XYZ file of C-alpha atoms in Angstrom:
345
model
C 0.322 -5.602 -6.098
C -2.332 -7.470 -7.944
C -4.952 -4.782 -7.516
C -7.455 -6.676 -9.641
C -7.491 -9.418 -7.028
C -8.546 -6.739 -4.546
C -5.431 -6.870 -2.411
C -3.528 -4.134 -0.611
C 0.147 -3.839 -0.981
C 3.132 -1.632 -0.582
C 4.790 -0.573 -3.819
C 8.194 0.380 -2.485
C 10.538 0.343 -5.482
C 9.531 3.196 -7.800
C 11.447 1.835 -10.763
C 10.235 -1.738 -10.540
C 6.918 -1.311 -8.839
C 4.693 -4.235 -9.679
C 1.094 -4.221 -8.588
C 1.702 -7.204 -6.388
C -1.113 -8.919 -4.614
C -0.909 -10.024 -1.044
C -2.896 -13.092 -0.520
C -5.945 -11.861 1.227
C -6.178 -8.246 0.359
C -9.213 -5.975 -0.362
C -8.051 -2.552 0.260
C -7.768 -2.856 4.037
C -4.741 -0.695 4.645
C -4.901 -0.774 8.401
C -6.483 -2.897 11.038
C -8.509 -0.044 12.450
C -11.136 2.242 10.947
C -10.287 5.915 11.096
C -13.293 7.139 13.001
C -12.470 10.727 13.926
C -15.523 12.887 13.423
C -15.823 16.568 12.738
C -18.765 18.915 13.221
C -22.060 17.366 12.279
C -20.789 13.847 12.795
C -18.798 13.840 9.549
C -15.526 11.960 9.395
C -12.713 14.105 8.044
C -9.411 13.112 6.505
C -6.142 13.850 8.208
C -3.307 13.850 5.706
C -0.694 14.986 8.190
C 0.268 12.836 11.127
C -1.240 9.619 12.393
C -3.624 11.058 14.914
C -5.531 13.212 12.439
C -6.518 10.173 10.445
C -8.097 8.522 13.443
C -5.555 5.747 13.976
C -4.414 5.606 17.572
C -0.700 6.393 17.720
C 0.068 3.661 20.228
C -1.463 1.037 17.948
C 0.937 1.971 15.172
C 3.930 2.427 17.427
C 3.475 -0.832 19.279
C 2.631 -3.045 16.317
C 4.899 -5.503 14.531
C 6.674 -6.861 17.551
C 7.266 -3.471 19.169
C 4.157 -3.576 21.323
C 4.029 -2.690 25.001
C 6.038 -5.314 26.850
C 3.844 -5.006 29.921
C 1.079 -6.671 27.910
C 3.161 -9.850 27.520
C 3.718 -12.254 30.395
C 7.214 -13.532 29.642
C 7.032 -15.862 32.638
C 4.420 -17.893 30.764
C 6.202 -20.796 28.966
C 3.712 -20.495 26.103
C 4.156 -16.774 25.446
C 5.831 -17.281 22.059
C 2.901 -19.104 20.369
C 0.505 -16.573 21.881
C 2.600 -13.696 20.565
C 2.744 -15.258 17.096
C -1.023 -15.829 16.996
C -1.608 -12.249 18.088
C 0.818 -10.971 15.445
C -0.849 -13.006 12.698
C -4.322 -11.863 13.714
C -3.289 -8.204 13.657
C -1.570 -8.452 10.298
C -3.933 -10.824 8.549
C -5.276 -9.271 5.350
C -9.042 -9.273 4.791
C -10.205 -10.621 1.457
C -12.888 -9.435 -0.922
C -14.930 -12.526 -0.149
C -15.065 -11.559 3.524
C -17.408 -8.760 2.486
C -18.820 -10.313 -0.688
C -19.046 -14.098 -0.197
C -20.569 -14.519 -3.658
C -17.589 -12.929 -5.431
C -16.455 -15.165 -8.290
C -12.779 -15.105 -9.323
C -11.631 -15.177 -12.929
C -8.279 -16.246 -14.418
C -5.684 -13.504 -14.180
C -5.202 -11.334 -17.251
C -1.648 -10.511 -16.195
C 0.640 -11.482 -19.070
C 3.507 -13.626 -17.825
C 5.250 -13.084 -21.150
C 6.075 -9.612 -19.872
C 8.279 -11.087 -17.138
C 9.400 -14.529 -18.328
C 11.277 -15.899 -21.361
C 9.582 -18.121 -23.950
C 10.871 -20.968 -26.085
C 10.831 -18.681 -29.113
C 12.900 -16.096 -27.242
C 15.625 -18.349 -25.887
C 16.261 -22.048 -26.356
C 16.246 -24.120 -23.226
C 13.806 -21.977 -21.270
C 10.323 -23.307 -20.436
C 7.345 -22.021 -22.397
C 5.119 -19.302 -20.980
C 2.462 -21.864 -20.107
C 4.964 -23.841 -18.019
C 6.582 -20.840 -16.398
C 5.678 -20.567 -12.721
C 5.101 -16.835 -12.543
C 2.205 -16.528 -10.107
C 2.411 -16.268 -6.326
C 0.719 -18.896 -4.176
C -1.761 -17.537 -1.650
C -0.026 -19.371 1.186
C 3.436 -17.908 0.539
C 4.925 -15.951 3.431
C 7.989 -13.757 3.930
C 10.047 -13.727 7.136
C 9.831 -10.215 8.542
C 13.099 -10.295 10.516
C 16.071 -12.378 9.421
C 18.635 -11.562 12.128
C 18.664 -13.528 15.374
C 20.062 -11.121 17.945
C 21.728 -12.849 20.873
C 21.666 -9.842 23.176
C 19.693 -6.606 23.553
C 23.055 -4.807 23.524
C 23.877 -5.970 19.973
C 24.024 -3.206 17.394
C 20.580 -2.633 15.917
C 18.955 -5.217 18.189
C 15.163 -5.381 18.058
C 14.071 -7.645 20.882
C 10.625 -8.689 22.018
C 11.615 -9.975 25.452
C 14.526 -9.142 27.798
C 16.401 -12.276 26.685
C 16.088 -11.369 23.004
C 14.422 -14.689 22.177
C 13.957 -15.628 18.532
C 10.329 -15.412 17.407
C 9.352 -15.977 13.781
C 7.094 -13.308 12.309
C 5.653 -13.999 8.874
C 3.875 -11.622 6.499
C 2.098 -12.215 3.190
C 4.187 -12.374 0.036
C 3.452 -9.840 -2.697
C 3.077 -10.734 -6.363
C 0.509 -11.455 -9.104
C -2.118 -14.073 -8.302
C -3.518 -16.684 -10.640
C -7.059 -15.433 -10.022
C -8.436 -11.892 -9.890
C -11.793 -10.430 -8.858
C -12.175 -7.480 -11.231
C -12.744 -7.685 -14.973
C -10.266 -5.242 -16.549
C -12.812 -3.914 -19.038
C -15.090 -2.920 -16.140
C -12.385 -1.190 -14.089
C -11.990 2.557 -13.748
C -8.802 3.097 -11.769
C -7.876 6.389 -10.115
C -4.515 7.493 -8.689
C -4.159 10.204 -6.043
C -1.037 11.651 -4.379
C -1.414 13.263 -0.939
C 0.782 15.007 1.605
C 4.129 16.496 0.654
C 6.249 15.963 -2.424
C 8.558 12.972 -2.399
C 11.316 11.903 -4.826
C 10.035 9.047 -6.961
C 6.333 9.929 -7.038
C 6.211 10.118 -10.818
C 8.054 6.798 -11.101
C 5.330 5.092 -9.083
C 2.503 6.791 -10.996
C 4.108 5.672 -14.245
C 4.517 2.063 -13.157
C 0.965 1.794 -11.818
C -0.393 2.968 -15.168
C 1.838 0.633 -17.177
C 1.014 -2.392 -15.023
C -2.721 -1.690 -15.137
C -2.483 -1.620 -18.925
C -0.680 -4.966 -18.854
C -3.730 -6.339 -17.037
C -5.954 -4.846 -19.735
C -7.364 -1.849 -17.848
C -8.186 0.999 -20.229
C -9.846 3.598 -18.007
C -7.160 5.139 -15.783
C -7.385 8.659 -14.355
C -5.416 10.860 -11.984
C -7.088 12.835 -9.198
C -5.495 16.323 -9.056
C -4.119 17.774 -5.832
C -4.712 14.956 -3.396
C -8.004 14.202 -1.695
C -9.041 17.773 -2.474
C -9.613 16.675 -6.063
C -12.649 14.704 -4.926
C -14.415 17.741 -3.474
C -13.463 20.664 -5.699
C -15.645 20.711 -8.814
C -13.118 22.956 -10.525
C -10.509 20.172 -10.448
C -11.158 17.662 -13.215
C -9.600 14.217 -13.339
C -6.655 13.671 -15.666
C -6.791 10.793 -18.201
C -3.684 8.614 -17.897
C -2.146 6.153 -20.328
C 1.247 4.709 -21.174
C 1.733 7.518 -23.683
C 0.984 10.209 -21.089
C 3.340 8.830 -18.422
C 6.083 7.465 -20.682
C 8.697 10.066 -19.695
C 7.132 11.485 -16.554
C 9.711 9.753 -14.351
C 12.316 12.157 -15.721
C 10.561 15.059 -13.993
C 10.433 15.881 -10.301
C 7.411 16.569 -8.145
C 4.080 14.919 -8.872
C 2.317 14.852 -12.218
C -0.987 15.033 -10.344
C -0.082 17.608 -7.705
C -0.411 17.149 -3.942
C -2.305 18.695 -1.038
C -3.089 18.085 2.620
C -6.551 17.563 4.052
C -9.653 17.359 1.927
C -13.411 16.804 2.039
C -15.202 14.403 4.355
C -15.090 10.650 3.835
C -18.754 10.418 2.691
C -18.139 13.223 0.181
C -15.132 11.419 -1.259
C -17.059 8.162 -1.569
C -20.013 9.996 -3.137
C -17.653 11.399 -5.773
C -16.092 7.989 -6.426
C -19.531 6.449 -6.859
C -20.641 9.280 -9.154
C -17.551 8.936 -11.354
C -17.696 5.149 -11.422
C -14.298 4.661 -9.767
C -13.936 1.099 -8.491
C -10.181 1.058 -7.890
C -8.292 3.766 -6.018
C -4.509 3.954 -5.590
C -3.525 6.242 -2.716
C 0.088 7.461 -2.507
C 0.837 8.985 0.872
C 2.160 8.691 4.400
C 0.662 7.312 7.589
C -2.078 9.941 7.890
C -3.049 9.529 4.254
C -3.309 5.779 4.733
C -5.514 6.237 7.775
C -7.789 8.231 5.489
C -7.592 5.528 2.819
C -8.619 2.924 5.378
C -11.576 5.107 6.339
C -12.545 5.341 2.660
C -12.412 1.549 2.391
C -14.626 1.077 5.413
C -17.142 3.597 4.094
C -17.226 2.424 0.497
C -16.876 -1.318 0.946
C -18.068 -2.323 4.386
C -20.715 0.340 4.991
C -22.081 0.960 1.483
C -21.081 -2.494 0.254
C -19.693 -1.292 -3.062
C -17.108 -3.459 -4.813
C -14.241 -1.002 -4.720
C -10.555 -1.683 -4.020
C -8.458 0.931 -2.206
C -4.730 0.293 -2.597
C -2.151 1.985 -0.397
C 1.312 2.962 -1.644
C 3.562 4.070 1.266
C 5.194 7.388 0.428
C 7.167 9.380 2.963
C 10.668 10.775 3.283
C 10.354 10.157 7.043
C 10.601 6.360 6.632
C 8.156 5.923 9.519
C 5.676 3.383 8.141
C 5.278 0.060 9.891
C 6.877 -3.080 8.383
C 8.773 -1.068 5.746
C 12.576 -1.206 5.554
C 12.685 1.951 3.456
C 9.979 4.048 1.876
C 10.812 5.568 -1.481
C 12.205 9.074 -1.237
C 13.944 8.450 2.081
C 17.425 7.875 0.631
C 17.206 10.957 -1.563
C 16.067 13.090 1.374
C 18.992 11.888 3.500
C 21.489 12.509 0.700
C 20.257 16.050 0.102
C 20.184 16.836 3.825
C 23.720 15.498 4.169
C 24.864 17.699 1.299
C 23.408 20.799 2.950
C 24.969 19.923 6.315
C 28.382 19.310 4.742
C 28.206 22.609 2.867
C 27.327 24.474 6.054
C 30.186 22.752 7.889
C 32.708 23.698 5.190
C 31.558 27.315 5.136
């Protein structure tokens, strides 16, 4: 995810996580603002479950082609184009310039030499300047590649009773040719929320390394989830390539985790006080609802140029549009081992 271009993304492979940009990003991790309010009108985070974060469960459950069929008139010959337009509108990614029209892009500082061969390295390969390493803003990825002929087919995911084929396209991730943050002005923070998940340290490590490739020098970790924004006794942890070099060899989370936390305004106040203008949130669906609420408070309400980037993390594998979230395979393997042992005994 090209965080410097202010785009949200899902970093799903912990060992090869690249901060890939989706074309229109700006830290909008959901299409709805988490608006649950606690006593005194304050919006509180819910790091466990969708409902606590303020995102209506039915909106998540029914999105991505799994929406309530009663809302679609399949007798209408033009239902497919209408469905596609509705899908695209719900999964379109807001851009920084939607909030800040005067935002001026700069050439990307991402070094293509880190991912492409050069003429000096191997004869016959194009030079770095000629290597096409950036992602075009109009690139799309087909969400579903199997055309099921019948609802009774194994694994069938059908929109209508006849299992008609409907193309559903989503934005392609990858580094963009232009970015909207100057690396020397960025202070990036990483926070891990919810429960522990295999691969957390891998993702933390790769975020830090990739930010350094862009030229970002000020990178910190927020200890113990969102709680680290409200507890004055918890100080942020400086991060660098040297600090995280071997952290992927250890389990758990280098930063620690927790559930819940202070109110949204309190979190944003802390971010503003510390000068954080880029926040990477590693968590599940409830955590991302909170991250979306932070974005709406910091960017749309207070109009501060801050990117909030969501990294799906859950062993439940229950996040929309994701084939597998990191940690899911390990959780299944360990559960299977325990079940087999119990069966043998």
